[in-house]
Amino acid sequence: MTARSSIGRPDRADLISLADLEPAEIREIVRSGVAHAEGARTGEPLAGAVIGIYFRKTSTRTRTAFSSAALRLGARIIGYGPGDLQLNTGETVEDTAQVLSRMLDGLVCRTAGSTEELRALAAPPGMSVVNAMSAHEHPTQALADLTTIQRHLGAVDGARVLYVGEGNSTAAALALSLTRFEGTELHLHTPPGYGLEPHVREQAARYAEESGSLLRESEEMTGLPAEADIVYTTRWQTTGTAKPDPDWRSVFAPFQVGGELLAGYPDAWFMHDLPAHRGEETTAAVLDGPRSIAFDQAGNKMYGAMAVLEWALTSRT
Ligand code: CP
């Protein structure tokens, strides 16, 4: 007798880094996210599945998006907070994975730590692991962002994005996914010393070359692109994490997305992964203004989560 449902499949998929996915898989997840948003998908394809929702760090959007998505798809969920697993008392990640994989079909996990820990959780067969944000990458944020871009621009191919702010896990995921689409542009303007990690920059540059898209990164607020369809920023302190440099605010100050910057892009939408600090990375006038789609973007996290869970847990045949 197996303790697990019949939902998990031998070829079940994990989503740990977008670099693990083929461009066609990213496209399929985005298409599916849009279909869920438009009510074009019905039924409960995950009926019988049990999904663990394990968040060691705070979350409003991602945790709720995956919990709600799993329930809407017919799965049942078990929520684990930061103090709930014996990992806290010294049980190894490997032993934890051996146990959970015998009981769960999927594990949605925010460690805000290393991606290697997620790979260790995903090592035993049977349980799909989804990265709900590690220190290095926030893949499900990017998939929701691409879903948002598809819904607002009609296509991701050809989208021109100006990203202003830290080269954090959200920026990394955007770089590793937008560059897989044809003719896209990603212009990153990041505070000095807070750019993309080198391995992400190099990987994304390779993708850009393959797809014919453009990836540019600058540590200055000069040389901005002449045109953009999306102006994107993120909170300066991801999950509230303090920065070691006591002067970091003065380094970040020129990188605020205010009304003047947005006025330079009269046809652009404003995106923000949230949570926001009005008066820091952007202003109230921009975030709450008519060109902000930040809250629709947040809503798309649930549709993106539905697409990710379906892709990871159900058979594609
Ligand atoms: N954007 C995002 O990941 O939000 P949460 O931290 O609230 O999940």
Coordinates of C-alpha atoms and ligand atoms in Angstrom, one line a residue:
M1 CA 0.0 0.0 0.0
T2 CA 1.3 3.5 -0.8
A3 CA 0.7 6.4 1.5
R4 CA 0.7 8.8 -1.4
S5 CA -2.1 9.6 -3.8
S6 CA -2.0 8.7 -7.5
I7 CA -1.4 12.3 -8.4
G8 CA 2.4 12.2 -8.0
R9 CA 4.0 10.7 -11.1
P10 CA 7.3 9.0 -11.7
D11 CA 8.4 11.9 -13.9
R12 CA 7.1 14.5 -11.5
A13 CA 8.8 17.9 -11.9
D14 CA 10.4 20.3 -9.5
L15 CA 10.6 24.0 -9.8
I16 CA 13.8 25.0 -8.0
S17 CA 15.4 27.3 -10.6
L18 CA 14.0 28.6 -13.9
A19 CA 17.3 27.6 -15.4
D20 CA 16.1 24.0 -15.0
L21 CA 13.2 24.6 -17.3
E22 CA 13.1 24.6 -21.1
P23 CA 11.7 27.7 -22.7
A24 CA 8.7 25.7 -23.9
E25 CA 7.9 24.7 -20.3
I26 CA 8.1 28.4 -19.2
R27 CA 5.8 29.3 -22.1
E28 CA 3.4 26.5 -21.1
I29 CA 3.2 27.6 -17.5
V30 CA 2.5 31.2 -18.5
R31 CA -0.2 30.1 -21.0
S32 CA -1.7 28.0 -18.3
G33 CA -1.6 30.9 -15.7
V34 CA -3.4 33.1 -18.2
A35 CA -6.0 30.4 -18.8
H36 CA -6.6 30.0 -15.1
A37 CA -6.9 33.8 -14.8
E38 CA -9.5 33.9 -17.6
G39 CA -11.5 31.0 -16.1
A40 CA -10.7 28.8 -19.0
R41 CA -9.6 25.9 -16.8
T42 CA -12.1 24.1 -14.7
G43 CA -12.2 20.9 -12.6
E44 CA -10.0 19.6 -9.8
P45 CA -7.0 18.1 -11.4
L46 CA -5.2 17.7 -8.1
A47 CA -8.0 16.0 -6.2
G48 CA -6.5 13.5 -3.9
A49 CA -3.1 15.2 -3.6
V50 CA -1.6 16.4 -0.4
I51 CA 0.7 19.4 -0.6
G52 CA 2.9 20.8 2.2
I53 CA 3.2 24.5 2.4
Y54 CA 6.4 25.2 4.3
F55 CA 7.4 28.8 4.9
R56 CA 10.4 29.6 7.1
K57 CA 10.1 33.3 6.2
T58 CA 7.2 35.8 6.2
S59 CA 4.9 35.9 3.2
T60 CA 1.6 37.3 2.4
R61 CA 1.3 36.7 -1.3
T62 CA 3.2 33.6 -2.2
R63 CA 2.0 31.5 0.8
T64 CA -1.6 32.5 0.2
A65 CA -1.3 32.1 -3.6
F66 CA -0.1 28.5 -3.3
S67 CA -2.5 27.6 -0.5
S68 CA -5.4 29.0 -2.4
A69 CA -4.2 27.5 -5.7
A70 CA -3.9 24.0 -4.2
L71 CA -7.3 24.1 -2.6
R72 CA -8.9 25.4 -5.8
L73 CA -7.3 22.6 -7.8
G74 CA -8.8 20.0 -5.4
A75 CA -5.7 19.3 -3.3
R76 CA -5.5 19.3 0.5
I77 CA -2.7 21.2 2.2
I78 CA -0.6 21.0 5.3
G79 CA 0.9 24.3 6.4
Y80 CA 4.3 24.4 8.2
G81 CA 5.5 27.6 9.8
P82 CA 9.2 28.4 10.7
G83 CA 9.1 26.6 14.0
D84 CA 7.2 23.4 13.0
L85 CA 9.6 20.9 11.6
Q86 CA 12.3 18.9 13.5
L87 CA 14.8 20.7 11.2
N88 CA 14.8 23.2 14.0
T89 CA 16.1 20.6 16.4
G90 CA 18.8 19.3 14.2
E91 CA 17.1 16.7 12.0
T92 CA 18.9 16.8 8.6
V93 CA 17.4 18.1 5.4
E94 CA 18.1 14.7 3.8
D95 CA 16.2 12.8 6.5
T96 CA 13.3 15.3 6.4
A97 CA 13.1 14.8 2.6
Q98 CA 13.0 11.0 3.0
V99 CA 10.1 11.3 5.4
L100 CA 8.0 14.0 3.7
S101 CA 8.4 12.4 0.3
R102 CA 6.6 9.3 1.6
M103 CA 3.6 11.4 2.7
L104 CA 3.3 14.4 0.4
D105 CA 2.8 14.8 -3.3
G106 CA 4.3 18.3 -3.3
L107 CA 6.2 20.7 -1.1
V108 CA 6.1 24.4 -1.7
C109 CA 9.0 25.8 0.3
R110 CA 10.3 29.2 1.2
T111 CA 13.7 28.9 2.9
A112 CA 15.1 32.3 1.8
G113 CA 18.4 30.2 2.1
S114 CA 20.4 28.2 -0.4
T115 CA 18.9 26.6 -3.4
E116 CA 21.0 23.5 -2.5
E117 CA 18.7 22.9 0.5
L118 CA 15.8 22.7 -1.9
R119 CA 17.6 20.3 -4.2
A120 CA 18.2 18.1 -1.1
L121 CA 14.5 18.2 -0.3
A122 CA 13.7 17.2 -3.9
A123 CA 16.2 14.3 -4.0
P124 CA 14.0 11.4 -3.0
P125 CA 11.4 10.3 -5.7
G126 CA 7.8 11.1 -5.6
M127 CA 7.4 14.6 -4.1
S128 CA 7.6 17.7 -6.3
V129 CA 9.4 20.6 -4.7
V130 CA 8.6 24.2 -5.6
N131 CA 10.9 27.0 -4.7
A132 CA 8.7 29.7 -3.1
M133 CA 11.8 32.0 -2.8
S134 CA 15.3 31.1 -2.0
A135 CA 18.1 33.6 -1.3
H136 CA 19.1 33.4 -5.0
E137 CA 15.9 33.1 -7.0
H138 CA 12.1 33.7 -6.8
P139 CA 11.0 31.6 -9.8
T140 CA 7.2 31.6 -9.0
Q141 CA 7.3 35.4 -8.8
A142 CA 8.7 35.6 -12.3
L143 CA 6.1 33.2 -13.7
A144 CA 3.4 35.4 -12.2
D145 CA 5.1 38.4 -13.6
L146 CA 5.2 36.9 -17.1
T147 CA 1.6 36.0 -16.7
T148 CA 0.9 39.6 -15.9
I149 CA 2.9 40.9 -18.8
Q150 CA 1.1 38.4 -21.2
R151 CA -2.3 39.6 -19.9
H152 CA -1.5 43.4 -20.1
L153 CA 0.7 43.4 -23.3
G154 CA -0.9 40.5 -25.1
A155 CA 2.5 38.7 -25.4
V156 CA 5.7 38.2 -23.6
D157 CA 7.7 38.0 -26.8
G158 CA 9.0 41.5 -27.6
A159 CA 8.2 43.0 -24.1
R160 CA 10.6 45.7 -23.0
V161 CA 11.2 45.9 -19.3
L162 CA 13.1 48.5 -17.3
Y163 CA 14.0 47.1 -13.9
V164 CA 15.2 49.6 -11.3
G165 CA 16.4 48.4 -7.9
E166 CA 18.3 45.6 -6.3
G167 CA 19.4 42.6 -8.3
N168 CA 17.7 40.4 -5.8
S169 CA 15.9 37.0 -6.1
T170 CA 13.0 38.6 -8.0
A171 CA 15.4 40.2 -10.5
A172 CA 17.3 37.0 -10.9
A173 CA 14.2 35.1 -11.8
L174 CA 13.1 37.8 -14.2
A175 CA 16.5 37.7 -15.9
L176 CA 16.4 33.9 -16.2
S177 CA 12.9 33.8 -17.7
L178 CA 12.4 37.0 -19.8
T179 CA 15.5 36.2 -21.8
R180 CA 14.0 32.9 -22.9
F181 CA 11.4 34.9 -25.0
E182 CA 12.1 36.2 -28.4
G183 CA 12.9 39.9 -28.9
T184 CA 12.5 40.9 -25.2
E185 CA 14.6 43.6 -23.6
L186 CA 15.5 43.6 -19.9
H187 CA 17.4 46.8 -18.8
L188 CA 18.5 46.4 -15.2
H189 CA 19.6 49.5 -13.3
T190 CA 20.9 48.4 -9.9
P191 CA 22.6 50.3 -7.1
P192 CA 26.4 49.8 -7.1
G193 CA 27.3 46.6 -5.4
Y194 CA 23.7 45.3 -5.5
G195 CA 23.5 43.9 -9.0
L196 CA 22.7 40.4 -10.2
E197 CA 24.9 37.6 -8.9
P198 CA 27.6 36.8 -11.5
H199 CA 26.3 33.3 -12.3
V200 CA 22.8 34.6 -12.9
R201 CA 24.1 37.4 -15.2
E202 CA 26.2 34.9 -17.2
Q203 CA 23.4 32.4 -17.6
A204 CA 20.9 35.1 -18.5
A205 CA 23.3 36.5 -21.1
R206 CA 23.6 33.1 -22.7
Y207 CA 19.9 32.8 -22.9
A208 CA 19.6 36.3 -24.4
E209 CA 22.1 35.3 -27.1
E210 CA 20.1 32.1 -27.9
S211 CA 16.7 33.8 -28.0
G212 CA 17.7 37.1 -29.7
S213 CA 16.7 39.1 -26.7
L214 CA 18.6 41.9 -25.0
L215 CA 20.0 41.9 -21.4
R216 CA 21.7 45.1 -20.1
E217 CA 22.8 45.9 -16.6
S218 CA 24.1 49.2 -15.3
E219 CA 24.9 50.5 -11.8
E220 CA 23.9 54.1 -12.8
M221 CA 20.7 55.9 -13.5
T222 CA 22.0 57.3 -16.7
G223 CA 21.7 55.5 -20.0
L224 CA 18.1 54.5 -19.4
P225 CA 16.3 53.0 -22.4
A226 CA 14.4 55.4 -24.7
E227 CA 11.3 53.2 -24.5
A228 CA 9.8 50.6 -22.2
D229 CA 6.5 48.7 -21.8
I230 CA 7.0 47.9 -18.2
V231 CA 8.8 49.8 -15.4
Y232 CA 9.5 47.4 -12.5
T233 CA 10.9 47.9 -9.0
T234 CA 11.0 45.9 -5.8
R235 CA 11.3 46.5 -2.1
W236 CA 14.8 47.5 -1.0
Q237 CA 14.9 45.1 1.9
T238 CA 13.7 41.7 0.7
T239 CA 11.6 40.0 3.4
G240 CA 12.7 42.9 5.7
T241 CA 16.3 41.6 5.7
A242 CA 18.8 44.3 6.9
K243 CA 21.8 45.2 4.8
P244 CA 25.2 45.1 6.4
D245 CA 26.3 48.5 4.9
P246 CA 25.1 51.2 7.2
D247 CA 25.0 53.7 4.3
W248 CA 22.9 51.5 2.0
R249 CA 20.0 53.9 1.9
S250 CA 22.1 56.7 0.3
V251 CA 23.3 54.1 -2.3
F252 CA 19.7 53.1 -3.1
A253 CA 18.2 56.7 -3.0
P254 CA 18.9 57.6 -6.7
F255 CA 17.1 54.3 -7.7
Q256 CA 13.6 55.3 -6.6
V257 CA 10.9 54.9 -9.2
G258 CA 9.1 58.2 -8.9
G259 CA 6.7 60.2 -11.0
E260 CA 9.4 61.9 -13.0
L261 CA 11.0 58.6 -14.1
L262 CA 7.6 57.0 -15.0
A263 CA 6.7 60.2 -17.0
G264 CA 9.6 59.3 -19.3
Y265 CA 7.7 56.2 -20.3
P266 CA 4.2 57.5 -21.0
D267 CA 2.9 54.1 -22.4
A268 CA 4.5 51.9 -19.7
W269 CA 2.8 49.9 -16.9
F270 CA 4.3 50.0 -13.5
M271 CA 5.0 46.7 -11.8
H272 CA 6.1 45.9 -8.2
D273 CA 6.3 42.4 -6.7
L274 CA 5.2 43.8 -3.3
P275 CA 5.3 44.3 -0.4
A276 CA 6.0 48.0 -1.0
H277 CA 7.5 50.8 1.1
R278 CA 6.0 54.0 -0.3
G279 CA 8.6 56.7 -0.1
E280 CA 11.5 54.3 -0.6
E281 CA 11.7 52.3 -3.8
T282 CA 8.7 54.1 -5.2
T283 CA 6.2 56.7 -4.3
A284 CA 2.5 56.5 -3.3
A285 CA 1.6 58.5 -6.5
V286 CA 3.2 55.8 -8.7
L287 CA 2.2 52.7 -6.8
D288 CA -1.4 53.9 -6.3
G289 CA -1.6 55.6 -9.7
P290 CA -3.5 54.7 -12.8
R291 CA -0.5 53.0 -14.5
S292 CA 0.2 50.7 -11.6
I293 CA -0.7 47.0 -12.1
A294 CA 1.1 45.9 -9.0
F295 CA -2.1 44.6 -7.3
D296 CA -3.2 42.7 -10.4
Q297 CA 0.3 41.3 -10.5
A298 CA -0.2 40.1 -6.9
G299 CA -3.5 38.5 -7.9
N300 CA -1.8 36.7 -10.8
K301 CA 0.4 35.0 -8.3
M302 CA -2.5 32.7 -7.5
Y303 CA -3.1 31.9 -11.2
G304 CA 0.6 31.4 -11.7
A305 CA 0.7 29.0 -8.6
M306 CA -2.2 27.0 -10.1
A307 CA -0.2 26.7 -13.3
V308 CA 3.0 25.7 -11.5
L309 CA 1.2 23.1 -9.3
E310 CA -0.6 21.5 -12.3
W311 CA 2.7 21.4 -14.3
A312 CA 4.6 19.9 -11.4
L313 CA 2.2 17.4 -10.1
T314 CA 0.1 16.1 -13.0
S315 CA 0.9 14.0 -16.0
R316 CA 1.4 15.9 -19.3
T317 CA 0.1 13.0 -21.3
Ligands
CP1 N1 6.2 39.1 -3.7 C1 6.2 38.2 -2.7 O1 6.9 37.2 -2.8 O2 5.4 38.5 -1.7 P1 5.4 37.7 -0.3 O3 6.7 37.8 0.4 O4 4.3 38.3 0.5 O5 5.1 36.3 -0.6

